[in-house]
Amino acid sequence: MLAPPLRLLRLLRLALAAFWSSYLAPTCLWLSALPRRPSSLAAPAKATPEDSTTTTPPPPPPLVPLSVNYHFTRQCNYQCGFCFHTAKTSFVLPLEEAQRGLRLLKEAGMEKINFSGGEPFLHERGNFVGKLVQFCKQELKLPSVSIVSNGSMIKERWFKHYGEYLDILAVSCDSFFEEVNVLIGRGQKGKNHIENLHKLKQWCQRYGVAFKINSVINRFNMEEDMNEQIRALNPVRWKVFQCLLIEGENSGEDALREAERFVISDEDFEQFLKRHQGLSCLVPESNQKMKDSYLILDEYMRFLNCVNGRKEPSRSILDVGVQDAIQFSGFDEKMFLKRGGKYVWSKVDMALEW
Ligand code: SF4
């Protein structure tokens, strides 16, 4: 027989065991079956000094030079009063260097190249631009190769040699009155700019090149009605620019032109567009759309930044590569897309009747 304190202790143990088996054990099992708080919602652990060094933001994605305008020469045979890429130098890169730069651009993602000037057909009588066009289509296999020209120097034999490699030829024409073209400075003695325009349209058709027209709307042509003539010429695109001032080019002390007398208001530009709104080929470009939405390379293959209203050059892509140079281009990719910078630009994709 157990002593009374020991009996009391044994009774207490028996009572505790009964309580465990009938109540506490099931309750613990039920609690352990409840869903757990996901780790992502768990209270954050305190940051350590080491953590702060690992949370630097990722670098911005590289800019892709999808569509590039290469103004390889500044020389021109015309004297347009509002010209915004003037003959400040006579420099042109050697062909091999220009081709090296074009290859760099292709490797960086370029799909469209536009050769511009100055007048692209002036240098080596068009052979230089012809070789670049052929190189870009044949070697680099670019989807789109185009030229902007005043059209005055182009001969039919150029089309015979190089026409197959060219997607688009854009010819500048601001008026269908010859005296207005002369007033603007778009003309040469003894040559009729409008007759030449019609001849170029025919050659484009004959040699399978898409024909485009560029017009700069200014004080001297803003009231003109060009509907009939544009319909007759039937370009794939009619790019209509509002005359733009660029300091150092056509405005300011160190400029070669004084374009202030050509400038028109936004309302005047709107009126011109309204008059021609029935033309499906019309592609309007106001000053606001134009600014910063083009990737422009100068004769040294430097990107020109127009953000401050003048053309400030980067370093040459030939010296620092495309990605380093393009950071200083001031290029606004959103505005490029907004102004319709990406369109059907390969002649094989255009429904053209040659
Ligand atoms: S044709 Fe073009 S590059 Fe030549 S002067 Fe006129 S705007 Fe300038």
Short mmCIF file of N, CA and C in Angstrom, two decimals, residues 120-276:
data_model
loop_
_atom_site.label_atom_id
_atom_site.label_comp_id
_atom_site.label_asym_id
_atom_site.label_seq_id
_atom_site.Cartn_x
_atom_site.Cartn_y
_atom_site.Cartn_z
N PRO A 120 22.79 63.95 -102.12
CA PRO A 120 23.53 62.69 -102.17
C PRO A 120 24.11 62.34 -103.54
N PHE A 121 23.50 62.88 -104.62
CA PHE A 121 23.97 62.50 -105.97
C PHE A 121 25.09 63.42 -106.47
N LEU A 122 25.53 64.35 -105.63
CA LEU A 122 26.60 65.27 -106.04
C LEU A 122 27.97 64.59 -105.94
N HIS A 123 28.20 63.84 -104.89
CA HIS A 123 29.51 63.24 -104.64
C HIS A 123 29.76 62.08 -105.60
N GLU A 124 30.82 62.15 -106.35
CA GLU A 124 31.19 61.15 -107.38
C GLU A 124 30.03 60.87 -108.33
N ARG A 125 29.28 61.93 -108.65
CA ARG A 125 28.15 61.85 -109.60
C ARG A 125 27.17 60.71 -109.29
N GLY A 126 26.96 60.49 -108.05
CA GLY A 126 25.96 59.48 -107.64
C GLY A 126 26.54 58.09 -107.43
N ASN A 127 27.82 57.89 -107.84
CA ASN A 127 28.39 56.55 -107.68
C ASN A 127 28.63 56.19 -106.22
N PHE A 128 28.99 57.20 -105.43
CA PHE A 128 29.25 56.94 -104.01
C PHE A 128 27.97 56.44 -103.34
N VAL A 129 26.88 57.17 -103.52
CA VAL A 129 25.62 56.75 -102.88
C VAL A 129 25.13 55.43 -103.49
N GLY A 130 25.40 55.24 -104.78
CA GLY A 130 25.03 53.98 -105.44
C GLY A 130 25.72 52.79 -104.79
N LYS A 131 27.03 52.95 -104.52
CA LYS A 131 27.78 51.84 -103.89
C LYS A 131 27.29 51.59 -102.47
N LEU A 132 26.94 52.65 -101.77
CA LEU A 132 26.40 52.46 -100.40
C LEU A 132 25.06 51.74 -100.44
N VAL A 133 24.22 52.12 -101.39
CA VAL A 133 22.91 51.50 -101.53
C VAL A 133 23.07 50.00 -101.83
N GLN A 134 23.96 49.70 -102.78
CA GLN A 134 24.20 48.30 -103.16
C GLN A 134 24.75 47.49 -101.97
N PHE A 135 25.69 48.10 -101.25
CA PHE A 135 26.29 47.44 -100.09
C PHE A 135 25.21 47.11 -99.03
N CYS A 136 24.34 48.10 -98.77
CA CYS A 136 23.33 47.90 -97.72
C CYS A 136 22.31 46.83 -98.10
N LYS A 137 21.98 46.74 -99.37
CA LYS A 137 20.98 45.74 -99.79
C LYS A 137 21.64 44.37 -99.99
N GLN A 138 22.77 44.36 -100.71
CA GLN A 138 23.38 43.08 -101.09
C GLN A 138 24.15 42.43 -99.93
N GLU A 139 24.98 43.25 -99.27
CA GLU A 139 25.85 42.69 -98.20
C GLU A 139 25.11 42.63 -96.87
N LEU A 140 24.54 43.77 -96.48
CA LEU A 140 23.92 43.83 -95.15
C LEU A 140 22.48 43.29 -95.16
N LYS A 141 21.91 43.17 -96.32
CA LYS A 141 20.55 42.64 -96.48
C LYS A 141 19.53 43.43 -95.64
N LEU A 142 19.64 44.76 -95.69
CA LEU A 142 18.69 45.60 -94.95
C LEU A 142 17.32 45.55 -95.62
N PRO A 143 16.25 45.44 -94.84
CA PRO A 143 14.91 45.43 -95.44
C PRO A 143 14.59 46.70 -96.22
N SER A 144 15.15 47.84 -95.78
CA SER A 144 14.80 49.08 -96.49
C SER A 144 16.00 49.99 -96.68
N VAL A 145 16.18 50.42 -97.93
CA VAL A 145 17.26 51.35 -98.29
C VAL A 145 16.62 52.49 -99.09
N SER A 146 16.80 53.71 -98.63
CA SER A 146 16.16 54.83 -99.33
C SER A 146 17.12 56.01 -99.46
N ILE A 147 16.74 56.95 -100.34
CA ILE A 147 17.52 58.18 -100.55
C ILE A 147 16.54 59.35 -100.59
N VAL A 148 16.98 60.47 -99.99
CA VAL A 148 16.25 61.73 -100.18
C VAL A 148 17.13 62.63 -101.03
N SER A 149 16.57 63.14 -102.12
CA SER A 149 17.37 63.93 -103.06
C SER A 149 16.54 65.08 -103.61
N ASN A 150 17.23 66.14 -104.10
CA ASN A 150 16.46 67.16 -104.81
C ASN A 150 16.19 66.72 -106.25
N GLY A 151 16.80 65.63 -106.67
CA GLY A 151 16.49 64.99 -107.95
C GLY A 151 17.19 65.56 -109.16
N SER A 152 17.88 66.68 -108.99
CA SER A 152 18.41 67.38 -110.17
C SER A 152 19.61 66.70 -110.82
N MET A 153 20.30 65.82 -110.10
CA MET A 153 21.54 65.23 -110.62
C MET A 153 21.37 63.76 -111.03
N ILE A 154 20.17 63.22 -110.89
CA ILE A 154 19.99 61.77 -111.13
C ILE A 154 19.84 61.49 -112.62
N LYS A 155 20.62 60.55 -113.09
CA LYS A 155 20.55 60.15 -114.50
C LYS A 155 19.93 58.75 -114.61
N GLU A 156 19.40 58.44 -115.79
CA GLU A 156 18.76 57.13 -115.97
C GLU A 156 19.77 56.00 -115.78
N ARG A 157 21.01 56.24 -116.16
CA ARG A 157 22.00 55.15 -116.02
C ARG A 157 22.22 54.77 -114.55
N TRP A 158 21.96 55.70 -113.65
CA TRP A 158 22.08 55.37 -112.22
C TRP A 158 21.05 54.29 -111.85
N PHE A 159 19.84 54.45 -112.35
CA PHE A 159 18.78 53.45 -112.08
C PHE A 159 19.17 52.09 -112.66
N LYS A 160 19.81 52.12 -113.85
CA LYS A 160 20.21 50.85 -114.49
C LYS A 160 21.21 50.11 -113.61
N HIS A 161 22.14 50.86 -113.00
CA HIS A 161 23.18 50.24 -112.17
C HIS A 161 22.67 49.84 -110.78
N TYR A 162 21.95 50.76 -110.18
CA TYR A 162 21.67 50.61 -108.75
C TYR A 162 20.19 50.52 -108.38
N GLY A 163 19.29 50.71 -109.34
CA GLY A 163 17.85 50.76 -109.05
C GLY A 163 17.33 49.54 -108.31
N GLU A 164 17.85 48.37 -108.66
CA GLU A 164 17.32 47.15 -108.04
C GLU A 164 17.61 47.09 -106.53
N TYR A 165 18.63 47.81 -106.07
CA TYR A 165 19.00 47.77 -104.65
C TYR A 165 18.27 48.83 -103.81
N LEU A 166 17.57 49.74 -104.48
CA LEU A 166 16.94 50.86 -103.78
C LEU A 166 15.45 50.59 -103.57
N ASP A 167 14.98 50.77 -102.34
CA ASP A 167 13.55 50.58 -102.06
C ASP A 167 12.75 51.84 -102.38
N ILE A 168 13.23 52.98 -101.84
CA ILE A 168 12.44 54.22 -101.97
C ILE A 168 13.34 55.38 -102.41
N LEU A 169 12.87 56.15 -103.39
CA LEU A 169 13.52 57.42 -103.72
C LEU A 169 12.56 58.54 -103.35
N ALA A 170 12.97 59.41 -102.43
CA ALA A 170 12.15 60.56 -102.05
C ALA A 170 12.73 61.80 -102.73
N VAL A 171 11.89 62.51 -103.47
CA VAL A 171 12.35 63.71 -104.17
C VAL A 171 11.66 64.93 -103.54
N SER A 172 12.47 65.96 -103.29
CA SER A 172 11.92 67.17 -102.65
C SER A 172 11.26 68.06 -103.69
N CYS A 173 10.05 68.47 -103.37
CA CYS A 173 9.36 69.44 -104.23
C CYS A 173 8.40 70.24 -103.35
N ASP A 174 8.58 71.56 -103.34
CA ASP A 174 7.78 72.39 -102.44
C ASP A 174 6.66 73.13 -103.14
N SER A 175 6.72 73.16 -104.49
CA SER A 175 5.69 73.90 -105.19
C SER A 175 5.57 73.38 -106.62
N PHE A 176 4.36 73.52 -107.16
CA PHE A 176 4.16 73.15 -108.57
C PHE A 176 4.12 74.39 -109.45
N PHE A 177 4.57 75.51 -108.87
CA PHE A 177 4.83 76.72 -109.66
C PHE A 177 6.34 76.91 -109.67
N GLU A 178 6.91 76.89 -110.86
CA GLU A 178 8.37 76.96 -110.94
C GLU A 178 8.92 78.23 -110.30
N GLU A 179 8.16 79.33 -110.45
CA GLU A 179 8.67 80.61 -109.90
C GLU A 179 8.74 80.55 -108.37
N VAL A 180 7.85 79.76 -107.75
CA VAL A 180 7.90 79.63 -106.28
C VAL A 180 9.12 78.80 -105.88
N ASN A 181 9.41 77.74 -106.63
CA ASN A 181 10.61 76.95 -106.37
C ASN A 181 11.87 77.81 -106.47
N VAL A 182 11.90 78.68 -107.47
CA VAL A 182 13.06 79.58 -107.64
C VAL A 182 13.15 80.53 -106.45
N LEU A 183 12.00 81.04 -106.03
CA LEU A 183 11.94 81.95 -104.89
C LEU A 183 12.49 81.29 -103.62
N ILE A 184 12.14 80.02 -103.46
CA ILE A 184 12.58 79.26 -102.28
C ILE A 184 14.08 78.93 -102.38
N GLY A 185 14.56 78.79 -103.59
CA GLY A 185 15.98 78.43 -103.80
C GLY A 185 16.14 77.00 -104.30
N ARG A 186 15.00 76.33 -104.52
CA ARG A 186 15.04 74.95 -105.03
C ARG A 186 15.04 75.01 -106.55
N GLY A 187 16.19 75.15 -107.11
CA GLY A 187 16.24 75.21 -108.57
C GLY A 187 17.62 75.56 -109.06
N GLN A 188 17.83 75.29 -110.32
CA GLN A 188 19.09 75.62 -110.98
C GLN A 188 18.75 76.25 -112.30
N LYS A 189 19.58 77.18 -112.72
CA LYS A 189 19.32 77.84 -114.00
C LYS A 189 19.20 76.81 -115.12
N GLY A 190 18.21 76.97 -115.96
CA GLY A 190 18.08 76.11 -117.14
C GLY A 190 17.44 74.77 -116.86
N LYS A 191 17.11 74.47 -115.60
CA LYS A 191 16.48 73.19 -115.28
C LYS A 191 15.12 73.44 -114.65
N ASN A 192 14.14 72.68 -115.09
CA ASN A 192 12.80 72.84 -114.54
C ASN A 192 12.56 71.73 -113.51
N HIS A 193 12.40 72.14 -112.26
CA HIS A 193 12.30 71.18 -111.16
C HIS A 193 11.08 70.27 -111.31
N ILE A 194 9.98 70.82 -111.79
CA ILE A 194 8.74 70.04 -111.87
C ILE A 194 8.78 69.03 -113.02
N GLU A 195 9.34 69.46 -114.16
CA GLU A 195 9.51 68.52 -115.29
C GLU A 195 10.39 67.35 -114.86
N ASN A 196 11.44 67.69 -114.14
CA ASN A 196 12.38 66.66 -113.65
C ASN A 196 11.68 65.67 -112.71
N LEU A 197 10.79 66.21 -111.90
CA LEU A 197 10.05 65.37 -110.94
C LEU A 197 9.24 64.30 -111.69
N HIS A 198 8.59 64.70 -112.78
CA HIS A 198 7.79 63.75 -113.57
C HIS A 198 8.68 62.69 -114.23
N LYS A 199 9.87 63.13 -114.68
CA LYS A 199 10.80 62.19 -115.31
C LYS A 199 11.27 61.15 -114.28
N LEU A 200 11.55 61.61 -113.08
CA LEU A 200 12.01 60.69 -112.03
C LEU A 200 10.92 59.68 -111.64
N LYS A 201 9.69 60.16 -111.64
CA LYS A 201 8.56 59.26 -111.33
C LYS A 201 8.53 58.11 -112.36
N GLN A 202 8.72 58.46 -113.63
CA GLN A 202 8.70 57.42 -114.69
C GLN A 202 9.86 56.44 -114.52
N TRP A 203 11.05 56.95 -114.21
CA TRP A 203 12.21 56.07 -114.03
C TRP A 203 12.00 55.14 -112.83
N CYS A 204 11.42 55.69 -111.79
CA CYS A 204 11.15 54.86 -110.61
C CYS A 204 10.24 53.69 -111.00
N GLN A 205 9.23 54.01 -111.79
CA GLN A 205 8.30 52.97 -112.23
C GLN A 205 9.01 51.94 -113.12
N ARG A 206 9.85 52.45 -114.01
CA ARG A 206 10.53 51.56 -114.97
C ARG A 206 11.52 50.64 -114.27
N TYR A 207 12.19 51.14 -113.24
CA TYR A 207 13.25 50.35 -112.61
C TYR A 207 12.86 49.78 -111.24
N GLY A 208 11.58 49.83 -110.94
CA GLY A 208 11.08 49.17 -109.72
C GLY A 208 11.54 49.80 -108.41
N VAL A 209 11.42 51.14 -108.33
CA VAL A 209 11.75 51.85 -107.08
C VAL A 209 10.49 52.60 -106.62
N ALA A 210 10.18 52.51 -105.34
CA ALA A 210 9.00 53.24 -104.82
C ALA A 210 9.30 54.74 -104.83
N PHE A 211 8.34 55.53 -105.31
CA PHE A 211 8.53 56.97 -105.50
C PHE A 211 7.81 57.74 -104.39
N LYS A 212 8.55 58.65 -103.78
CA LYS A 212 8.01 59.42 -102.65
C LYS A 212 8.27 60.91 -102.90
N ILE A 213 7.45 61.77 -102.35
CA ILE A 213 7.68 63.22 -102.48
C ILE A 213 7.78 63.83 -101.08
N ASN A 214 8.74 64.72 -100.89
CA ASN A 214 8.86 65.48 -99.64
C ASN A 214 8.61 66.96 -99.93
N SER A 215 7.78 67.59 -99.12
CA SER A 215 7.54 69.03 -99.30
C SER A 215 7.70 69.75 -97.96
N VAL A 216 8.34 70.91 -98.00
CA VAL A 216 8.46 71.74 -96.79
C VAL A 216 7.48 72.90 -96.94
N ILE A 217 6.54 72.97 -96.01
CA ILE A 217 5.52 74.02 -96.12
C ILE A 217 6.04 75.27 -95.40
N ASN A 218 6.05 76.36 -96.16
CA ASN A 218 6.65 77.61 -95.67
C ASN A 218 5.78 78.78 -96.14
N ARG A 219 6.24 79.99 -95.86
CA ARG A 219 5.45 81.18 -96.16
C ARG A 219 5.10 81.30 -97.66
N PHE A 220 5.95 80.74 -98.52
CA PHE A 220 5.76 80.95 -99.96
C PHE A 220 4.84 79.92 -100.63
N ASN A 221 4.60 78.79 -99.97
CA ASN A 221 3.74 77.78 -100.61
C ASN A 221 2.54 77.37 -99.74
N MET A 222 2.39 78.01 -98.59
CA MET A 222 1.38 77.52 -97.63
C MET A 222 -0.06 77.65 -98.15
N GLU A 223 -0.27 78.54 -99.15
CA GLU A 223 -1.64 78.69 -99.64
C GLU A 223 -1.91 77.90 -100.92
N GLU A 224 -0.91 77.15 -101.36
CA GLU A 224 -1.05 76.41 -102.61
C GLU A 224 -1.98 75.19 -102.46
N ASP A 225 -2.68 74.87 -103.53
CA ASP A 225 -3.49 73.65 -103.57
C ASP A 225 -2.76 72.66 -104.47
N MET A 226 -2.22 71.60 -103.88
CA MET A 226 -1.38 70.66 -104.64
C MET A 226 -2.11 69.35 -104.94
N ASN A 227 -3.41 69.31 -104.62
CA ASN A 227 -4.16 68.05 -104.75
C ASN A 227 -4.01 67.39 -106.12
N GLU A 228 -4.26 68.19 -107.15
CA GLU A 228 -4.28 67.62 -108.51
C GLU A 228 -2.92 67.04 -108.89
N GLN A 229 -1.87 67.79 -108.65
CA GLN A 229 -0.52 67.35 -109.07
C GLN A 229 -0.05 66.13 -108.27
N ILE A 230 -0.36 66.13 -106.99
CA ILE A 230 0.07 64.98 -106.17
C ILE A 230 -0.70 63.73 -106.60
N ARG A 231 -1.98 63.91 -106.89
CA ARG A 231 -2.78 62.76 -107.37
C ARG A 231 -2.19 62.20 -108.66
N ALA A 232 -1.80 63.10 -109.56
CA ALA A 232 -1.26 62.66 -110.86
C ALA A 232 0.07 61.92 -110.67
N LEU A 233 0.89 62.39 -109.74
CA LEU A 233 2.21 61.75 -109.53
C LEU A 233 2.09 60.47 -108.70
N ASN A 234 1.05 60.40 -107.90
CA ASN A 234 0.72 59.20 -107.13
C ASN A 234 1.91 58.59 -106.36
N PRO A 235 2.53 59.37 -105.47
CA PRO A 235 3.65 58.81 -104.70
C PRO A 235 3.17 57.81 -103.65
N VAL A 236 4.07 56.90 -103.21
CA VAL A 236 3.67 55.96 -102.14
C VAL A 236 3.47 56.72 -100.83
N ARG A 237 4.23 57.79 -100.65
CA ARG A 237 4.07 58.66 -99.48
C ARG A 237 4.33 60.10 -99.92
N TRP A 238 3.56 61.02 -99.34
CA TRP A 238 3.85 62.44 -99.54
C TRP A 238 4.10 63.03 -98.15
N LYS A 239 5.37 63.22 -97.85
CA LYS A 239 5.76 63.71 -96.53
C LYS A 239 5.70 65.23 -96.55
N VAL A 240 4.92 65.78 -95.66
CA VAL A 240 4.72 67.23 -95.63
C VAL A 240 5.24 67.78 -94.30
N PHE A 241 6.34 68.52 -94.37
CA PHE A 241 6.99 69.04 -93.17
C PHE A 241 6.61 70.49 -92.93
N GLN A 242 6.53 70.85 -91.67
CA GLN A 242 6.40 72.27 -91.33
C GLN A 242 7.81 72.83 -91.24
N CYS A 243 8.05 73.96 -91.90
CA CYS A 243 9.39 74.57 -91.91
C CYS A 243 9.93 74.72 -90.47
N LEU A 244 11.15 74.25 -90.25
CA LEU A 244 11.70 74.16 -88.89
C LEU A 244 12.98 74.99 -88.75
N LEU A 245 13.09 75.71 -87.62
CA LEU A 245 14.32 76.47 -87.36
C LEU A 245 15.28 75.62 -86.54
N ILE A 246 16.55 75.55 -86.99
CA ILE A 246 17.58 74.85 -86.22
C ILE A 246 18.74 75.83 -86.04
N GLU A 247 19.04 76.13 -84.82
CA GLU A 247 20.11 77.10 -84.55
C GLU A 247 21.45 76.56 -85.06
N GLY A 248 22.21 77.44 -85.67
CA GLY A 248 23.51 77.03 -86.20
C GLY A 248 23.43 76.49 -87.63
N GLU A 249 22.20 76.21 -88.10
CA GLU A 249 22.02 75.72 -89.48
C GLU A 249 21.28 76.76 -90.31
N ASN A 250 20.02 77.08 -89.85
CA ASN A 250 19.25 78.07 -90.60
C ASN A 250 18.74 79.21 -89.71
N SER A 251 19.35 79.35 -88.56
CA SER A 251 18.98 80.42 -87.63
C SER A 251 20.16 80.71 -86.70
N GLY A 252 20.31 81.99 -86.34
CA GLY A 252 21.37 82.36 -85.39
C GLY A 252 22.64 82.84 -86.09
N GLU A 253 23.58 83.31 -85.28
CA GLU A 253 24.77 84.01 -85.80
C GLU A 253 25.66 83.14 -86.68
N ASP A 254 25.92 81.88 -86.24
CA ASP A 254 26.86 81.05 -87.00
C ASP A 254 26.18 80.20 -88.08
N ALA A 255 24.94 80.56 -88.43
CA ALA A 255 24.20 79.77 -89.43
C ALA A 255 24.50 80.26 -90.84
N LEU A 256 24.35 79.35 -91.81
CA LEU A 256 24.56 79.70 -93.22
C LEU A 256 23.25 80.14 -93.89
N ARG A 257 22.13 80.00 -93.20
CA ARG A 257 20.84 80.43 -93.73
C ARG A 257 20.09 81.23 -92.67
N GLU A 258 19.16 82.08 -93.15
CA GLU A 258 18.27 82.79 -92.23
C GLU A 258 16.85 82.41 -92.61
N ALA A 259 16.32 81.40 -91.93
CA ALA A 259 15.04 80.84 -92.37
C ALA A 259 13.83 81.50 -91.69
N GLU A 260 14.07 82.51 -90.87
CA GLU A 260 12.95 83.11 -90.12
C GLU A 260 11.83 83.57 -91.05
N ARG A 261 12.20 84.10 -92.22
CA ARG A 261 11.17 84.63 -93.13
C ARG A 261 10.35 83.51 -93.79
N PHE A 262 10.75 82.27 -93.62
CA PHE A 262 10.01 81.14 -94.21
C PHE A 262 9.03 80.49 -93.22
N VAL A 263 9.24 80.77 -91.94
CA VAL A 263 8.51 80.06 -90.89
C VAL A 263 7.02 80.38 -90.92
N ILE A 264 6.18 79.36 -90.68
CA ILE A 264 4.72 79.55 -90.60
C ILE A 264 4.22 79.10 -89.24
N SER A 265 3.02 79.56 -88.92
CA SER A 265 2.44 79.19 -87.61
C SER A 265 1.85 77.77 -87.68
N ASP A 266 1.56 77.21 -86.51
CA ASP A 266 0.91 75.89 -86.45
C ASP A 266 -0.45 75.93 -87.16
N GLU A 267 -1.15 77.08 -87.03
CA GLU A 267 -2.48 77.21 -87.64
C GLU A 267 -2.37 77.19 -89.18
N ASP A 268 -1.36 77.90 -89.70
CA ASP A 268 -1.16 77.91 -91.16
C ASP A 268 -0.87 76.50 -91.66
N PHE A 269 -0.07 75.77 -90.88
CA PHE A 269 0.28 74.40 -91.27
C PHE A 269 -0.96 73.52 -91.27
N GLU A 270 -1.78 73.70 -90.23
CA GLU A 270 -3.03 72.93 -90.13
C GLU A 270 -3.95 73.21 -91.32
N GLN A 271 -4.02 74.47 -91.71
CA GLN A 271 -4.85 74.84 -92.86
C GLN A 271 -4.40 74.11 -94.13
N PHE A 272 -3.08 74.06 -94.32
CA PHE A 272 -2.52 73.37 -95.49
C PHE A 272 -2.91 71.89 -95.46
N LEU A 273 -2.77 71.29 -94.29
CA LEU A 273 -3.09 69.87 -94.15
C LEU A 273 -4.57 69.62 -94.43
N LYS A 274 -5.41 70.52 -93.92
CA LYS A 274 -6.86 70.38 -94.11
C LYS A 274 -7.21 70.39 -95.59
N ARG A 275 -6.53 71.26 -96.34
CA ARG A 275 -6.79 71.39 -97.79
C ARG A 275 -6.46 70.09 -98.52
N HIS A 276 -5.55 69.31 -97.94
CA HIS A 276 -5.09 68.10 -98.64
C HIS A 276 -5.46 66.81 -97.91
#
